[in-house]
PDB file of C-alpha atoms in Angstrom:
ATOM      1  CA  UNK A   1     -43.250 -11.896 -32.377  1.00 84.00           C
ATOM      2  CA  UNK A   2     -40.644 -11.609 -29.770  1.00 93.00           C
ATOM      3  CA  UNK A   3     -40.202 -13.783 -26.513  1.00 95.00           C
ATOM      4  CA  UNK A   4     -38.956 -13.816 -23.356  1.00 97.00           C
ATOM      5  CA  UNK A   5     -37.341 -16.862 -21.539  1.00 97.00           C
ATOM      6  CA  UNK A   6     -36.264 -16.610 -18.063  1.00 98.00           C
ATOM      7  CA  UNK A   7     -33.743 -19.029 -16.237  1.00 98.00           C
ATOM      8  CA  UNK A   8     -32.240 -19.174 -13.028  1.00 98.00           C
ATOM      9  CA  UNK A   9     -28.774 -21.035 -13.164  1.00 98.00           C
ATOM     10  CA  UNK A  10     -27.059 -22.068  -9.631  1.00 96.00           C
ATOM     11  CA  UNK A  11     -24.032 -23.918  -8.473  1.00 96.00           C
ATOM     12  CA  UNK A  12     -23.182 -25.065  -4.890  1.00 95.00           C
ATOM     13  CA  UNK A  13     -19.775 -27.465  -6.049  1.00 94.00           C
ATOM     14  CA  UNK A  14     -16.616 -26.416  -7.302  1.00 93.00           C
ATOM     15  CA  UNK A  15     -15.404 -22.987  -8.798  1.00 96.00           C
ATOM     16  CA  UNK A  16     -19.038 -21.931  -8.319  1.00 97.00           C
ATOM     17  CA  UNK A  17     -18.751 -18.647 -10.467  1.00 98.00           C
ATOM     18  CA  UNK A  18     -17.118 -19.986 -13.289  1.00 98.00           C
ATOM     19  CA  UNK A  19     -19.834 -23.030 -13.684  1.00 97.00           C
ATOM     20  CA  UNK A  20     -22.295 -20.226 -14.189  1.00 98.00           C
ATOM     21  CA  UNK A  21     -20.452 -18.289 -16.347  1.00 98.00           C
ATOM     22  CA  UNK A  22     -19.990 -21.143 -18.738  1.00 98.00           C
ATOM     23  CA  UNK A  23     -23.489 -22.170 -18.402  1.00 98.00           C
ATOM     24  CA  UNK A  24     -24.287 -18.279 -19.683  1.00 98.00           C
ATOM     25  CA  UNK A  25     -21.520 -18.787 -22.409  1.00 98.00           C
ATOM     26  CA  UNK A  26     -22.939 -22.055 -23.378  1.00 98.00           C
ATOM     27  CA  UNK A  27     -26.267 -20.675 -23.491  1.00 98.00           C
ATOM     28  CA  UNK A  28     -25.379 -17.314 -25.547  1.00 98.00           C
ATOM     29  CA  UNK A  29     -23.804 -20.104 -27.861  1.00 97.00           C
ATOM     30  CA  UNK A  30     -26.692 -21.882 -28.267  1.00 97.00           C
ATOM     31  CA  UNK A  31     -29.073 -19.394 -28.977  1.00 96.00           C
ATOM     32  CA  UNK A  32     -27.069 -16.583 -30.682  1.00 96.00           C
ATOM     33  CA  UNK A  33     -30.644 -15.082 -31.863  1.00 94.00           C
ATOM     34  CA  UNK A  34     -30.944 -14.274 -28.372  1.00 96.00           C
ATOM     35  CA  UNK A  35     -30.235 -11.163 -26.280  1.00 97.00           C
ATOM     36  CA  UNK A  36     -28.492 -12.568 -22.969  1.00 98.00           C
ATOM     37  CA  UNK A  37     -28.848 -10.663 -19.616  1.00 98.00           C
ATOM     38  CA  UNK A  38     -27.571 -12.171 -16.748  1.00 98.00           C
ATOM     39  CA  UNK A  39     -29.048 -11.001 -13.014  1.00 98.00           C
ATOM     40  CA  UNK A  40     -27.008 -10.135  -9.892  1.00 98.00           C
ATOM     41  CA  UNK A  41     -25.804 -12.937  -7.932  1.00 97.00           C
ATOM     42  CA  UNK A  42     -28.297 -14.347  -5.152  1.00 97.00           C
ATOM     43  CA  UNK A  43     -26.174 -16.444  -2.518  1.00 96.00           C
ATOM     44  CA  UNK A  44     -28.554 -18.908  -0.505  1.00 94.00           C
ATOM     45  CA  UNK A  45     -28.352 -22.361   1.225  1.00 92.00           C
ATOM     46  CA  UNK A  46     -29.691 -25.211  -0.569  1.00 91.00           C
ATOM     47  CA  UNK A  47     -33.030 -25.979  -0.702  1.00 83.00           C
ATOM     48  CA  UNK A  48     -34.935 -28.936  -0.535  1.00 83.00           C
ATOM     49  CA  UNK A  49     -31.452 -30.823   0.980  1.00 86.00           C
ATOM     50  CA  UNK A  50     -28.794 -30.507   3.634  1.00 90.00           C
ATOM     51  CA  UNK A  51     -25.344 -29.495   2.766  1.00 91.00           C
ATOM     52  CA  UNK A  52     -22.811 -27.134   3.991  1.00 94.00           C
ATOM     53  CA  UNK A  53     -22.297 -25.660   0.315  1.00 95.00           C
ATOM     54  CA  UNK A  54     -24.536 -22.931   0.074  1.00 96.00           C
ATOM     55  CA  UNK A  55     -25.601 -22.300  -3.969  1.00 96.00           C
ATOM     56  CA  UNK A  56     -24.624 -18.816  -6.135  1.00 97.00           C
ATOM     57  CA  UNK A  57     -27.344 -18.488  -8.297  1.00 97.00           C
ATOM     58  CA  UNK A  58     -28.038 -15.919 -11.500  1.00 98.00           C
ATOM     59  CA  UNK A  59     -31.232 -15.342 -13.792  1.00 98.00           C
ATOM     60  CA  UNK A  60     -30.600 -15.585 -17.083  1.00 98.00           C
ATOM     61  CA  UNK A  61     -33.256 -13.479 -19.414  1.00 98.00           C
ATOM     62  CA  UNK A  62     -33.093 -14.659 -23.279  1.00 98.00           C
ATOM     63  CA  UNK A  63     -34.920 -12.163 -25.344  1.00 97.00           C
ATOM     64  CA  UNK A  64     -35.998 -13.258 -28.848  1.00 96.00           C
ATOM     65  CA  UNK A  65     -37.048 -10.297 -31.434  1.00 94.00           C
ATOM     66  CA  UNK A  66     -38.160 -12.584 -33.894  1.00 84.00           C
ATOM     67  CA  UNK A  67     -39.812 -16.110 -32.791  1.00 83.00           C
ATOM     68  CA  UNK A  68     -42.338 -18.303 -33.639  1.00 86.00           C
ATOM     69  CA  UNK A  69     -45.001 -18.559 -31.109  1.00 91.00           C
ATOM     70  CA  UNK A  70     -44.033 -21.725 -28.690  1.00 94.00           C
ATOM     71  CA  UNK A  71     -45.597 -24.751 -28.873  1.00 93.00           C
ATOM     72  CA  UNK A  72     -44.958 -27.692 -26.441  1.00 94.00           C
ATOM     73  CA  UNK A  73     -42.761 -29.405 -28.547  1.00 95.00           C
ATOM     74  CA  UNK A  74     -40.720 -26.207 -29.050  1.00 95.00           C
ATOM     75  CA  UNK A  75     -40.563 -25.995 -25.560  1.00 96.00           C
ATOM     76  CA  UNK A  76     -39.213 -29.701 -25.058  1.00 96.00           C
ATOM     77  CA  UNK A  77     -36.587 -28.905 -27.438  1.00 96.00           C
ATOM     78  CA  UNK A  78     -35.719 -25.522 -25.143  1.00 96.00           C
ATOM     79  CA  UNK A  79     -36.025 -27.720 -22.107  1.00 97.00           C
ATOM     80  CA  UNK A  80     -33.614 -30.428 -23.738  1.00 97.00           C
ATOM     81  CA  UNK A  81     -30.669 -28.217 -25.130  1.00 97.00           C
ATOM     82  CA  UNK A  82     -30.742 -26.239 -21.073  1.00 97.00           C
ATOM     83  CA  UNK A  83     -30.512 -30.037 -19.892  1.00 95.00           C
ATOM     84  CA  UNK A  84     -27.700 -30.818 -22.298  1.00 96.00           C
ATOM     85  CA  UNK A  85     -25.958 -27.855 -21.119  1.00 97.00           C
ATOM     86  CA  UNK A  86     -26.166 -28.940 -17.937  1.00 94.00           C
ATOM     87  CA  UNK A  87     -24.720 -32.668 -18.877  1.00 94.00           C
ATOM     88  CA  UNK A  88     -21.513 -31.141 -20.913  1.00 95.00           C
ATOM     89  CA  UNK A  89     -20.860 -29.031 -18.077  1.00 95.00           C
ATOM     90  CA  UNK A  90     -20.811 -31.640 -15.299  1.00 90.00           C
ATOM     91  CA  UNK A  91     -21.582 -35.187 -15.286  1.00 84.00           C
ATOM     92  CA  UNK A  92     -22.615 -35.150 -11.497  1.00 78.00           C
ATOM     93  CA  UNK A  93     -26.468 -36.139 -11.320  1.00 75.00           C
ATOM     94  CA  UNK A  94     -28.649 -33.686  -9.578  1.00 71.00           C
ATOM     95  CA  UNK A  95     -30.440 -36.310  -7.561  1.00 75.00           C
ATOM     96  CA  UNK A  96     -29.626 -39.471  -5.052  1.00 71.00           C
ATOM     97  CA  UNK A  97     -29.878 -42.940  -6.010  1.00 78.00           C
ATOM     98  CA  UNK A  98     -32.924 -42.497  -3.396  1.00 81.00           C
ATOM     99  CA  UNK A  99     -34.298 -39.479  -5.486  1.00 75.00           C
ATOM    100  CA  UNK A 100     -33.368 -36.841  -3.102  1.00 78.00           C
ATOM    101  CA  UNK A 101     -31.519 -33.526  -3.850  1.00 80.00           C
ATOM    102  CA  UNK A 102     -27.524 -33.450  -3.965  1.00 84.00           C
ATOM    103  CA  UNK A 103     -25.500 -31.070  -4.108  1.00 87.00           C
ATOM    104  CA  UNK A 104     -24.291 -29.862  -8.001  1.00 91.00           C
ATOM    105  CA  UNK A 105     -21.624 -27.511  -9.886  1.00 94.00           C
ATOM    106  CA  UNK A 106     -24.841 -26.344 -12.109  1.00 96.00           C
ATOM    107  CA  UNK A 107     -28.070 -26.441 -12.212  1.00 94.00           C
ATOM    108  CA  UNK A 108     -30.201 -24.606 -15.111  1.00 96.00           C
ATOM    109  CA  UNK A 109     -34.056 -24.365 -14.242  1.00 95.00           C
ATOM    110  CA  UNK A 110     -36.941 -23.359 -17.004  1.00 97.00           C
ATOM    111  CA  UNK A 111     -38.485 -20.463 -14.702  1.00 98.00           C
ATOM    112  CA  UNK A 112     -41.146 -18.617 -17.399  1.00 97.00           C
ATOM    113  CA  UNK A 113     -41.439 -18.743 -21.090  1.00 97.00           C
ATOM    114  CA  UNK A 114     -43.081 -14.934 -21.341  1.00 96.00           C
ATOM    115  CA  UNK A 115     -46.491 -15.488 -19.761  1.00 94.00           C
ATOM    116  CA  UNK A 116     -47.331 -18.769 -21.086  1.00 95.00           C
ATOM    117  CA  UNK A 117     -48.881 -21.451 -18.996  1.00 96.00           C
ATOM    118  CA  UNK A 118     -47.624 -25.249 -19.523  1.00 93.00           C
ATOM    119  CA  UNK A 119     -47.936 -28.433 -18.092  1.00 95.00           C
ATOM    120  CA  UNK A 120     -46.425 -31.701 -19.286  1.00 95.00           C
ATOM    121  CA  UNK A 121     -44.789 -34.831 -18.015  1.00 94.00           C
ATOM    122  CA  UNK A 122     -41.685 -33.072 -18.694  1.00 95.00           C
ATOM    123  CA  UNK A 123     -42.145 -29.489 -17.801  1.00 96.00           C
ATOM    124  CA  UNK A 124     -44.417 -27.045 -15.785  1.00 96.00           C
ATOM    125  CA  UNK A 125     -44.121 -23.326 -16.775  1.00 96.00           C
ATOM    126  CA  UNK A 126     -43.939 -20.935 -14.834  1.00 96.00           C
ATOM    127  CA  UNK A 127     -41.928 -22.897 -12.525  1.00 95.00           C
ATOM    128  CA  UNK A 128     -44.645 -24.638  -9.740  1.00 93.00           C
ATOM    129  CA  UNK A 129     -41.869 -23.858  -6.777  1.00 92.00           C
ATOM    130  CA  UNK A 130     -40.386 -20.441  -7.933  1.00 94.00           C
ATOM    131  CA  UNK A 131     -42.698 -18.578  -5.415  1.00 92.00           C
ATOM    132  CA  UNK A 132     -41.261 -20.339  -2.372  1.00 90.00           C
ATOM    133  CA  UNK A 133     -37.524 -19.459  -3.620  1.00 92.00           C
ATOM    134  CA  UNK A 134     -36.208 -16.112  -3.020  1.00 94.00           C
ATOM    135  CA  UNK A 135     -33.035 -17.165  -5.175  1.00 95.00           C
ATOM    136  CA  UNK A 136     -35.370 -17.317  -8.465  1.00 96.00           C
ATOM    137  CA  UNK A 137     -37.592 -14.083  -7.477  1.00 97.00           C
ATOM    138  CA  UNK A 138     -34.575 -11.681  -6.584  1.00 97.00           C
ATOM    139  CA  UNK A 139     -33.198 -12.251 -10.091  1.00 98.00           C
ATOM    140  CA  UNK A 140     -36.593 -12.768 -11.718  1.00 97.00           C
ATOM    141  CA  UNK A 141     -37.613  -9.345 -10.381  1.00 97.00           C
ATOM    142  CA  UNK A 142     -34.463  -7.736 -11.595  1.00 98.00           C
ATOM    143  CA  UNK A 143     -34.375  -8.925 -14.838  1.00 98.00           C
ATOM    144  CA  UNK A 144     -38.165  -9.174 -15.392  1.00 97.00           C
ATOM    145  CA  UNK A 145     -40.182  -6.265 -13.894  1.00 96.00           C
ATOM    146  CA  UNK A 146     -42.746  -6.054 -15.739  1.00 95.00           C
ATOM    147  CA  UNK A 147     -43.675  -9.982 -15.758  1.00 97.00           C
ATOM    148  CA  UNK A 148     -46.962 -11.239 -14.268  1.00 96.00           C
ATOM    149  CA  UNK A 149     -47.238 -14.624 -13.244  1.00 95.00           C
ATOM    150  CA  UNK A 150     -49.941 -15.837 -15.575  1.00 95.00           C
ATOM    151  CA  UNK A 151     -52.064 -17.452 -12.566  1.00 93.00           C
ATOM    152  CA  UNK A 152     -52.206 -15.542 -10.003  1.00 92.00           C
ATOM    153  CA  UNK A 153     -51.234 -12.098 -11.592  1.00 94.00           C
ATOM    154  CA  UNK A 154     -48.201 -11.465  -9.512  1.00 94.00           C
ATOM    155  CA  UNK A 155     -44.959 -10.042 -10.495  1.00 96.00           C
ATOM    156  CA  UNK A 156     -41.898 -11.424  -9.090  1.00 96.00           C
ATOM    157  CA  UNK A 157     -41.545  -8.338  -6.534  1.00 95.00           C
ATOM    158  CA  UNK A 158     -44.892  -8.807  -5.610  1.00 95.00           C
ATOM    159  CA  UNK A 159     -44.265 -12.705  -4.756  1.00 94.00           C
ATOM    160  CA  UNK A 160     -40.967 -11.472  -2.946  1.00 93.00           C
ATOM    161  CA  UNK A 161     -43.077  -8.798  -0.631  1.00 91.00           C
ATOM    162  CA  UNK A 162     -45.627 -11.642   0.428  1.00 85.00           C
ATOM    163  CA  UNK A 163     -43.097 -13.244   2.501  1.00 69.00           C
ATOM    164  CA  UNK A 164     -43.766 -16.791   1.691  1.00 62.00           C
ATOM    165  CA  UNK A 165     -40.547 -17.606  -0.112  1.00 60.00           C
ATOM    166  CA  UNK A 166     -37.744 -19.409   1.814  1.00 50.00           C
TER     167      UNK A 166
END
């Protein structure tokens, strides 16, 4: 069975281009099963948060010919090696001591794991706030045309063209 995982990747600290590209390095490394495609860049301010540092972000598309069908667990594991990607590239947390956003040299989201709906204490696929970023639908429509978002039947364009994304 093959599978399609789609990422978005950003950075709004430091050399902002070469964070991402060893996040994409890092990532071909870790799944070298995997076709890697990498999106245009999207340039944006932050969101969520103030800062002067606006974030370059990427999708990242890994395409698996051969893979067992995903189960929660298998998606933890996905979830935790993207996280620990994340951690060997830079040691700066993503959040405040008060919980709010802070600016980061990368950030690697879980955006859509083919057209699979899941919802843990951990992770919520698709993404619950990719509609509202243009940053994750530019790239996800690029890289992703033909995916359909599996609740509300919408491709990525399609979410783009309704305007509601910031």
């Amino acid at each position: 069975m093959s599978s399609a995982v789609y990422l978005n990747i950003g950075s709004n600290s430091g050399d902002r281009r070469a964070f991402i590209a060893r996040a994409v390095a890092a990532l071909s490394e870790a799944f070298p099963q995997a076709i890697v495609t990498v999106s245009g860049e999207v340039e944006s301010p932050p969101w969520g948060f103030e800062s002067p540092n606006p974030f370059l972000n990427v999708g990242v598309r890994l395409d698996f010919a051969d893979c067992s069908p995903w189960t929660i667990d298998s998606l933890h594991g996905l979830l935790d090696i993207t996280q620990g990607i994340e951690r060997s590239l830079s040691d700066v947390p993503h959040r405040t001591p008060d919980g709010s956003y802070r600016d980061r040299e990368v950030d690697i989201d879980l955006i859509a794991v083919d057209e699979l709906t899941i919802s843990s204490d951990r992770l919520v696929i698709p993404h619950p706030h990719m509609a509202l970023r243009e940053f994750v639908l530019r790239p996800m429509a690029e890289l992703g045309p033909g995916w359909k978002h599996p609740l509300t039947g919408l491709s990525a364009a399609q979410m783009l063209s309704t305007g509601v994304c910031r």
